[in-house]
Amino acid sequence: MLDIQNMSVHLDHKTIVDGVTFHVDENDFFMLIGPNGAGKSTLIKAIMRIYSYKGRVLLNGREISTIRPKSLASLVGVLAQEHQPRFPHTVYEVVSLGRYAHMRGLFGMLGQKDRDKIEEALTITGMDHMADQSVLTLSGGELQRVYLAQLLAQDPSLLILDEPANHLDIKYQITMFDIIKKWSKARGKAVLAVVHDLNTAFCYGTRALLMHEGRVYAQGKVSQVLTRDNLKAVYSVDVAQWMTDLMKHWG
Protein backbone atom coordinates (compact mmCIF):
# COMPACT_ATOMS: atom_id res chain seq x y z
CA MET A 1 0.00 0.00 0.00
CA LEU A 2 2.70 2.50 1.07
CA ASP A 3 6.27 1.95 -0.07
CA ILE A 4 9.07 4.24 1.15
CA GLN A 5 12.29 3.74 -0.78
CA ASN A 6 15.59 5.26 0.40
CA MET A 7 13.99 8.46 1.68
CA SER A 8 16.25 11.29 2.84
CA VAL A 9 15.18 14.71 4.11
CA HIS A 10 17.56 17.66 4.50
CA LEU A 11 16.54 20.76 6.46
CA ASP A 12 18.80 23.78 7.00
CA HIS A 13 21.73 21.88 5.52
CA LYS A 14 21.24 19.09 8.05
CA THR A 15 20.21 15.51 7.30
CA ILE A 16 17.14 14.70 9.39
CA VAL A 17 16.06 11.49 7.64
CA ASP A 18 18.80 9.39 6.10
CA GLY A 19 18.06 6.60 3.61
CA VAL A 20 14.93 5.18 5.25
CA THR A 21 13.18 2.27 3.53
CA PHE A 22 10.05 0.42 4.68
CA HIS A 23 6.59 -0.57 3.48
CA VAL A 24 3.11 -0.61 5.00
CA ASP A 25 0.80 -3.40 3.85
CA GLU A 26 -2.96 -3.83 3.98
CA ASN A 27 -4.22 -4.38 7.57
CA ASP A 28 -0.90 -3.25 9.04
CA PHE A 29 -0.84 -1.16 12.20
CA PHE A 30 2.71 0.00 11.55
CA MET A 31 4.44 1.74 14.46
CA LEU A 32 7.16 4.35 13.90
CA ILE A 33 9.20 4.59 17.10
CA GLY A 34 12.32 6.33 18.35
CA PRO A 35 13.55 9.02 20.75
CA ASN A 36 13.02 12.74 20.23
CA GLY A 37 15.06 13.95 17.27
CA ALA A 38 15.12 10.56 15.57
CA GLY A 39 13.32 11.98 12.50
CA LYS A 40 9.89 10.36 12.91
CA SER A 41 7.67 13.40 12.47
CA THR A 42 9.90 14.78 9.71
CA LEU A 43 9.48 11.52 7.81
CA ILE A 44 5.69 11.77 8.20
CA LYS A 45 5.71 15.38 6.98
CA ALA A 46 7.73 14.33 3.93
CA ILE A 47 5.12 11.69 3.12
CA MET A 48 2.50 14.44 3.49
CA ARG A 49 4.54 16.58 1.05
CA ILE A 50 5.18 19.30 3.64
CA TYR A 51 8.93 18.70 3.26
CA SER A 52 10.76 17.86 0.06
CA TYR A 53 12.67 14.59 0.01
CA LYS A 54 14.97 12.42 -2.00
CA GLY A 55 14.00 8.84 -2.75
CA ARG A 56 10.57 7.49 -3.60
CA VAL A 57 7.20 7.42 -1.85
CA LEU A 58 4.77 5.09 -3.59
CA LEU A 59 1.08 4.81 -2.72
CA ASN A 60 -0.52 1.79 -4.34
CA GLY A 61 2.37 1.78 -6.80
CA ARG A 62 2.07 5.48 -7.74
CA GLU A 63 4.58 8.17 -6.83
CA ILE A 64 2.71 10.20 -4.24
CA SER A 65 3.94 13.53 -5.65
CA THR A 66 2.03 12.86 -8.89
CA ILE A 67 -1.34 12.36 -7.17
CA ARG A 68 -3.61 15.40 -7.15
CA PRO A 69 -4.35 16.78 -3.65
CA LYS A 70 -8.08 16.00 -3.74
CA SER A 71 -7.44 12.47 -4.98
CA LEU A 72 -4.77 12.00 -2.33
CA ALA A 73 -7.22 13.16 0.35
CA SER A 74 -9.57 10.34 -0.62
CA LEU A 75 -6.75 7.82 -0.08
CA VAL A 76 -4.82 9.14 2.93
CA GLY A 77 -6.03 10.65 6.19
CA VAL A 78 -3.82 12.33 8.79
CA LEU A 79 -4.47 12.79 12.50
CA ALA A 80 -2.02 15.08 14.30
CA GLN A 81 -1.39 15.83 17.98
CA GLU A 82 -3.49 18.92 18.56
CA HIS A 83 -6.36 20.85 17.03
CA GLN A 84 -7.37 24.38 17.94
CA PRO A 85 -10.78 25.20 16.46
CA ARG A 86 -11.55 28.91 16.36
CA PHE A 87 -15.15 28.93 15.20
CA PRO A 88 -18.27 27.45 16.86
CA HIS A 89 -18.93 24.84 14.20
CA THR A 90 -20.96 21.87 15.35
CA VAL A 91 -19.46 18.41 15.71
CA TYR A 92 -21.50 17.28 12.71
CA GLU A 93 -20.21 20.14 10.55
CA VAL A 94 -16.57 19.37 11.40
CA VAL A 95 -16.99 15.65 10.74
CA SER A 96 -18.78 16.37 7.44
CA LEU A 97 -15.63 18.09 6.14
CA GLY A 98 -14.16 14.60 5.82
CA ARG A 99 -16.42 14.03 2.82
CA TYR A 100 -14.98 16.95 0.83
CA ALA A 101 -12.59 14.75 -1.16
CA HIS A 102 -15.51 12.62 -2.35
CA MET A 103 -17.75 15.49 -3.47
CA ARG A 104 -18.13 16.42 -7.12
CA GLY A 105 -17.46 19.97 -8.17
CA LEU A 106 -16.48 23.04 -6.17
CA PHE A 107 -19.88 23.39 -4.49
CA GLY A 108 -20.73 19.73 -4.13
CA MET A 109 -23.53 18.85 -1.75
CA LEU A 110 -23.68 16.00 0.73
CA GLY A 111 -25.43 12.96 -0.71
CA GLN A 112 -27.01 10.05 1.11
CA LYS A 113 -23.76 8.06 1.05
CA ASP A 114 -21.93 11.04 2.56
CA ARG A 115 -24.50 11.38 5.34
CA ASP A 116 -24.34 7.64 6.03
CA LYS A 117 -20.54 7.80 6.35
CA ILE A 118 -20.79 10.79 8.70
CA GLU A 119 -23.38 9.10 10.91
CA GLU A 120 -21.34 5.90 10.98
CA ALA A 121 -18.18 7.79 11.97
CA LEU A 122 -20.00 9.64 14.74
CA THR A 123 -21.36 6.36 16.10
CA ILE A 124 -18.02 4.53 15.95
CA THR A 125 -16.28 7.32 17.87
CA GLY A 126 -19.12 7.73 20.37
CA MET A 127 -19.73 11.35 19.36
CA ASP A 128 -23.20 10.88 17.88
CA HIS A 129 -24.90 12.29 20.99
CA MET A 130 -22.85 15.49 20.61
CA ALA A 131 -23.48 16.01 16.90
CA ASP A 132 -25.18 19.39 17.40
CA GLN A 133 -22.75 20.67 20.03
CA SER A 134 -20.14 23.36 19.30
CA VAL A 135 -16.60 22.02 19.09
CA LEU A 136 -15.49 24.99 21.22
CA THR A 137 -17.23 23.40 24.22
CA LEU A 138 -15.46 20.02 24.01
CA SER A 139 -12.66 18.58 26.13
CA GLY A 140 -9.35 17.63 24.52
CA GLY A 141 -10.29 13.96 24.37
CA GLU A 142 -13.70 14.69 22.87
CA LEU A 143 -12.21 17.05 20.31
CA GLN A 144 -9.65 14.49 19.21
CA ARG A 145 -12.43 11.97 18.71
CA VAL A 146 -14.26 14.50 16.53
CA TYR A 147 -11.26 14.78 14.24
CA LEU A 148 -10.87 11.02 14.24
CA ALA A 149 -14.53 10.81 13.19
CA GLN A 150 -13.78 13.28 10.40
CA LEU A 151 -11.07 10.95 9.11
CA LEU A 152 -13.28 7.87 9.38
CA ALA A 153 -15.95 9.73 7.42
CA GLN A 154 -13.26 10.54 4.86
CA ASP A 155 -12.86 6.76 4.49
CA PRO A 156 -9.19 6.70 3.40
CA SER A 157 -7.20 3.57 2.67
CA LEU A 158 -4.25 4.72 4.79
CA LEU A 159 -4.49 6.51 8.13
CA ILE A 160 -1.37 8.37 9.30
CA LEU A 161 -1.14 9.20 13.00
CA ASP A 162 1.41 11.70 14.30
CA GLU A 163 1.33 11.13 18.07
CA PRO A 164 -2.46 11.68 18.19
CA ALA A 165 -2.87 10.67 21.84
CA ASN A 166 0.20 12.42 23.20
CA HIS A 167 -1.74 14.88 25.38
CA LEU A 168 -4.79 12.76 26.18
CA ASP A 169 -5.81 11.08 29.41
CA ILE A 170 -5.24 7.31 29.43
CA LYS A 171 -8.99 6.65 29.03
CA TYR A 172 -9.08 8.58 25.76
CA GLN A 173 -5.79 7.04 24.59
CA ILE A 174 -7.20 3.54 24.98
CA THR A 175 -10.53 4.50 23.40
CA MET A 176 -8.85 6.09 20.40
CA PHE A 177 -6.44 3.25 19.68
CA ASP A 178 -9.17 0.64 20.18
CA ILE A 179 -11.26 2.41 17.52
CA ILE A 180 -8.35 2.72 15.11
CA LYS A 181 -7.27 -0.90 15.63
CA LYS A 182 -10.75 -2.12 14.75
CA TRP A 183 -10.82 0.17 11.70
CA SER A 184 -7.43 -1.11 10.48
CA LYS A 185 -8.75 -4.68 10.25
CA ALA A 186 -11.19 -3.76 7.51
CA ARG A 187 -10.37 -4.75 3.95
CA GLY A 188 -8.03 -2.35 2.18
CA LYS A 189 -7.11 -0.35 5.31
CA ALA A 190 -3.77 0.31 7.01
CA VAL A 191 -2.30 2.58 9.70
CA LEU A 192 1.10 4.26 10.00
CA ALA A 193 1.52 5.69 13.50
CA VAL A 194 4.22 7.74 15.20
CA VAL A 195 4.09 6.89 18.90
CA HIS A 196 6.23 7.60 21.94
CA ASP A 197 4.57 5.15 24.30
CA LEU A 198 6.14 1.71 23.88
CA ASN A 199 3.21 0.00 25.60
CA THR A 200 0.93 1.37 22.88
CA ALA A 201 3.27 -0.03 20.24
CA PHE A 202 3.25 -3.46 21.89
CA CYS A 203 -0.52 -3.54 22.43
CA TYR A 204 -1.66 -2.33 19.02
CA GLY A 205 1.19 -2.66 16.53
CA THR A 206 1.62 -5.42 13.98
CA ARG A 207 5.01 -4.26 12.72
CA ALA A 208 7.41 -1.50 13.74
CA LEU A 209 10.36 0.58 12.64
CA LEU A 210 12.77 1.86 15.27
CA MET A 211 14.62 5.03 14.23
CA HIS A 212 17.84 6.44 15.60
CA GLU A 213 19.50 9.65 14.43
CA GLY A 214 17.47 9.71 11.23
CA ARG A 215 18.19 6.14 10.22
CA VAL A 216 16.54 2.76 10.52
CA TYR A 217 17.92 0.92 13.53
CA ALA A 218 15.58 -2.08 13.31
CA GLN A 219 12.30 -3.05 11.64
CA GLY A 220 10.01 -6.06 11.51
CA LYS A 221 7.44 -7.55 13.87
CA VAL A 222 6.96 -5.45 16.99
CA SER A 223 8.31 -8.19 19.26
CA GLN A 224 11.45 -8.45 17.13
CA VAL A 225 12.06 -4.70 17.01
CA LEU A 226 11.32 -3.64 20.59
CA THR A 227 13.86 -5.91 22.21
CA ARG A 228 15.77 -5.03 25.35
CA ASP A 229 19.06 -4.60 23.48
CA ASN A 230 17.55 -2.46 20.70
CA LEU A 231 15.79 -0.14 23.11
CA LYS A 232 18.83 0.22 25.33
CA ALA A 233 21.01 1.10 22.33
CA VAL A 234 18.61 3.72 20.97
CA TYR A 235 17.31 5.28 24.19
CA SER A 236 20.60 4.97 26.15
CA VAL A 237 18.73 3.49 29.11
CA ASP A 238 17.59 0.00 30.06
CA VAL A 239 13.94 0.58 29.17
CA ALA A 240 12.92 -3.03 29.79
CA GLN A 241 14.32 -2.99 33.32
CA TRP A 242 12.73 0.37 34.06
CA MET A 243 9.32 -0.89 32.91
CA THR A 244 9.73 -4.12 34.89
CA ASP A 245 10.55 -2.14 38.05
CA LEU A 246 7.58 0.15 37.40
CA MET A 247 5.17 -2.78 37.23
CA LYS A 248 6.10 -3.77 40.79
CA HIS A 249 4.21 -0.71 42.05
CA TRP A 250 0.96 -2.18 40.71
CA GLY A 251 1.23 -5.37 42.73
Coordinates of N, CA and C in Angstrom, one line a residue, residues 4 15 23 46 49 56-57 74-75 77 86 99 114 119 123 128 143 148 151 155 190 206 230 232 238 247-248:
I4 N 8.1 3.2 1.0 CA 9.1 4.2 1.2 C 10.4 3.7 0.7
T15 N 21.0 16.7 7.7 CA 20.2 15.5 7.3 C 19.4 15.1 8.5
H23 N 7.9 -0.5 4.2 CA 6.6 -0.6 3.5 C 5.5 -0.9 4.5
A46 N 7.3 14.5 5.3 CA 7.7 14.3 3.9 C 6.7 13.5 3.1
R49 N 4.1 15.6 2.0 CA 4.5 16.6 1.0 C 4.7 18.0 1.7
R56 N 11.9 7.7 -3.0 CA 10.6 7.5 -3.6 C 9.5 7.2 -2.5
V57 N 8.3 7.7 -2.7 CA 7.2 7.4 -1.9 C 6.1 7.0 -2.8
S74 N -8.6 11.5 -0.7 CA -9.6 10.3 -0.6 C -8.9 9.0 -0.3
L75 N -7.5 9.0 -0.3 CA -6.8 7.8 -0.1 C -6.0 7.8 1.3
G77 N -5.6 9.8 5.1 CA -6.0 10.7 6.2 C -5.0 10.8 7.2
R86 N -11.3 27.5 16.0 CA -11.6 28.9 16.4 C -13.0 29.4 16.1
R99 N -15.9 14.5 4.1 CA -16.4 14.0 2.8 C -16.1 14.9 1.6
D114 N -22.7 10.2 1.7 CA -21.9 11.0 2.6 C -22.5 11.1 4.0
E119 N -22.7 9.7 9.8 CA -23.4 9.1 10.9 C -22.6 7.9 11.5
T123 N -21.0 7.5 15.2 CA -21.4 6.4 16.1 C -20.1 5.6 16.6
D128 N -21.9 10.7 18.5 CA -23.2 10.9 17.9 C -24.1 11.7 18.8
L143 N -12.6 16.4 21.6 CA -12.2 17.1 20.3 C -11.4 16.1 19.4
L148 N -11.0 12.4 14.7 CA -10.9 11.0 14.2 C -12.1 10.6 13.4
L151 N -11.9 11.8 10.0 CA -11.1 10.9 9.1 C -11.8 9.6 8.7
D155 N -13.0 8.1 5.0 CA -12.9 6.8 4.5 C -11.6 6.5 3.6
A190 N -5.1 0.4 6.3 CA -3.8 0.3 7.0 C -3.5 1.6 7.8
T206 N 1.3 -4.2 14.7 CA 1.6 -5.4 14.0 C 3.1 -5.5 13.6
N230 N 17.8 -3.5 21.6 CA 17.6 -2.5 20.7 C 17.1 -1.2 21.4
K232 N 17.7 -0.3 24.5 CA 18.8 0.2 25.3 C 19.8 1.0 24.4
D238 N 18.2 1.3 30.1 CA 17.6 0.0 30.1 C 16.1 0.1 30.2
M247 N 6.3 -1.9 37.1 CA 5.2 -2.8 37.2 C 5.1 -3.3 38.7
K248 N 6.1 -3.3 39.4 CA 6.1 -3.8 40.8 C 5.2 -2.9 41.7

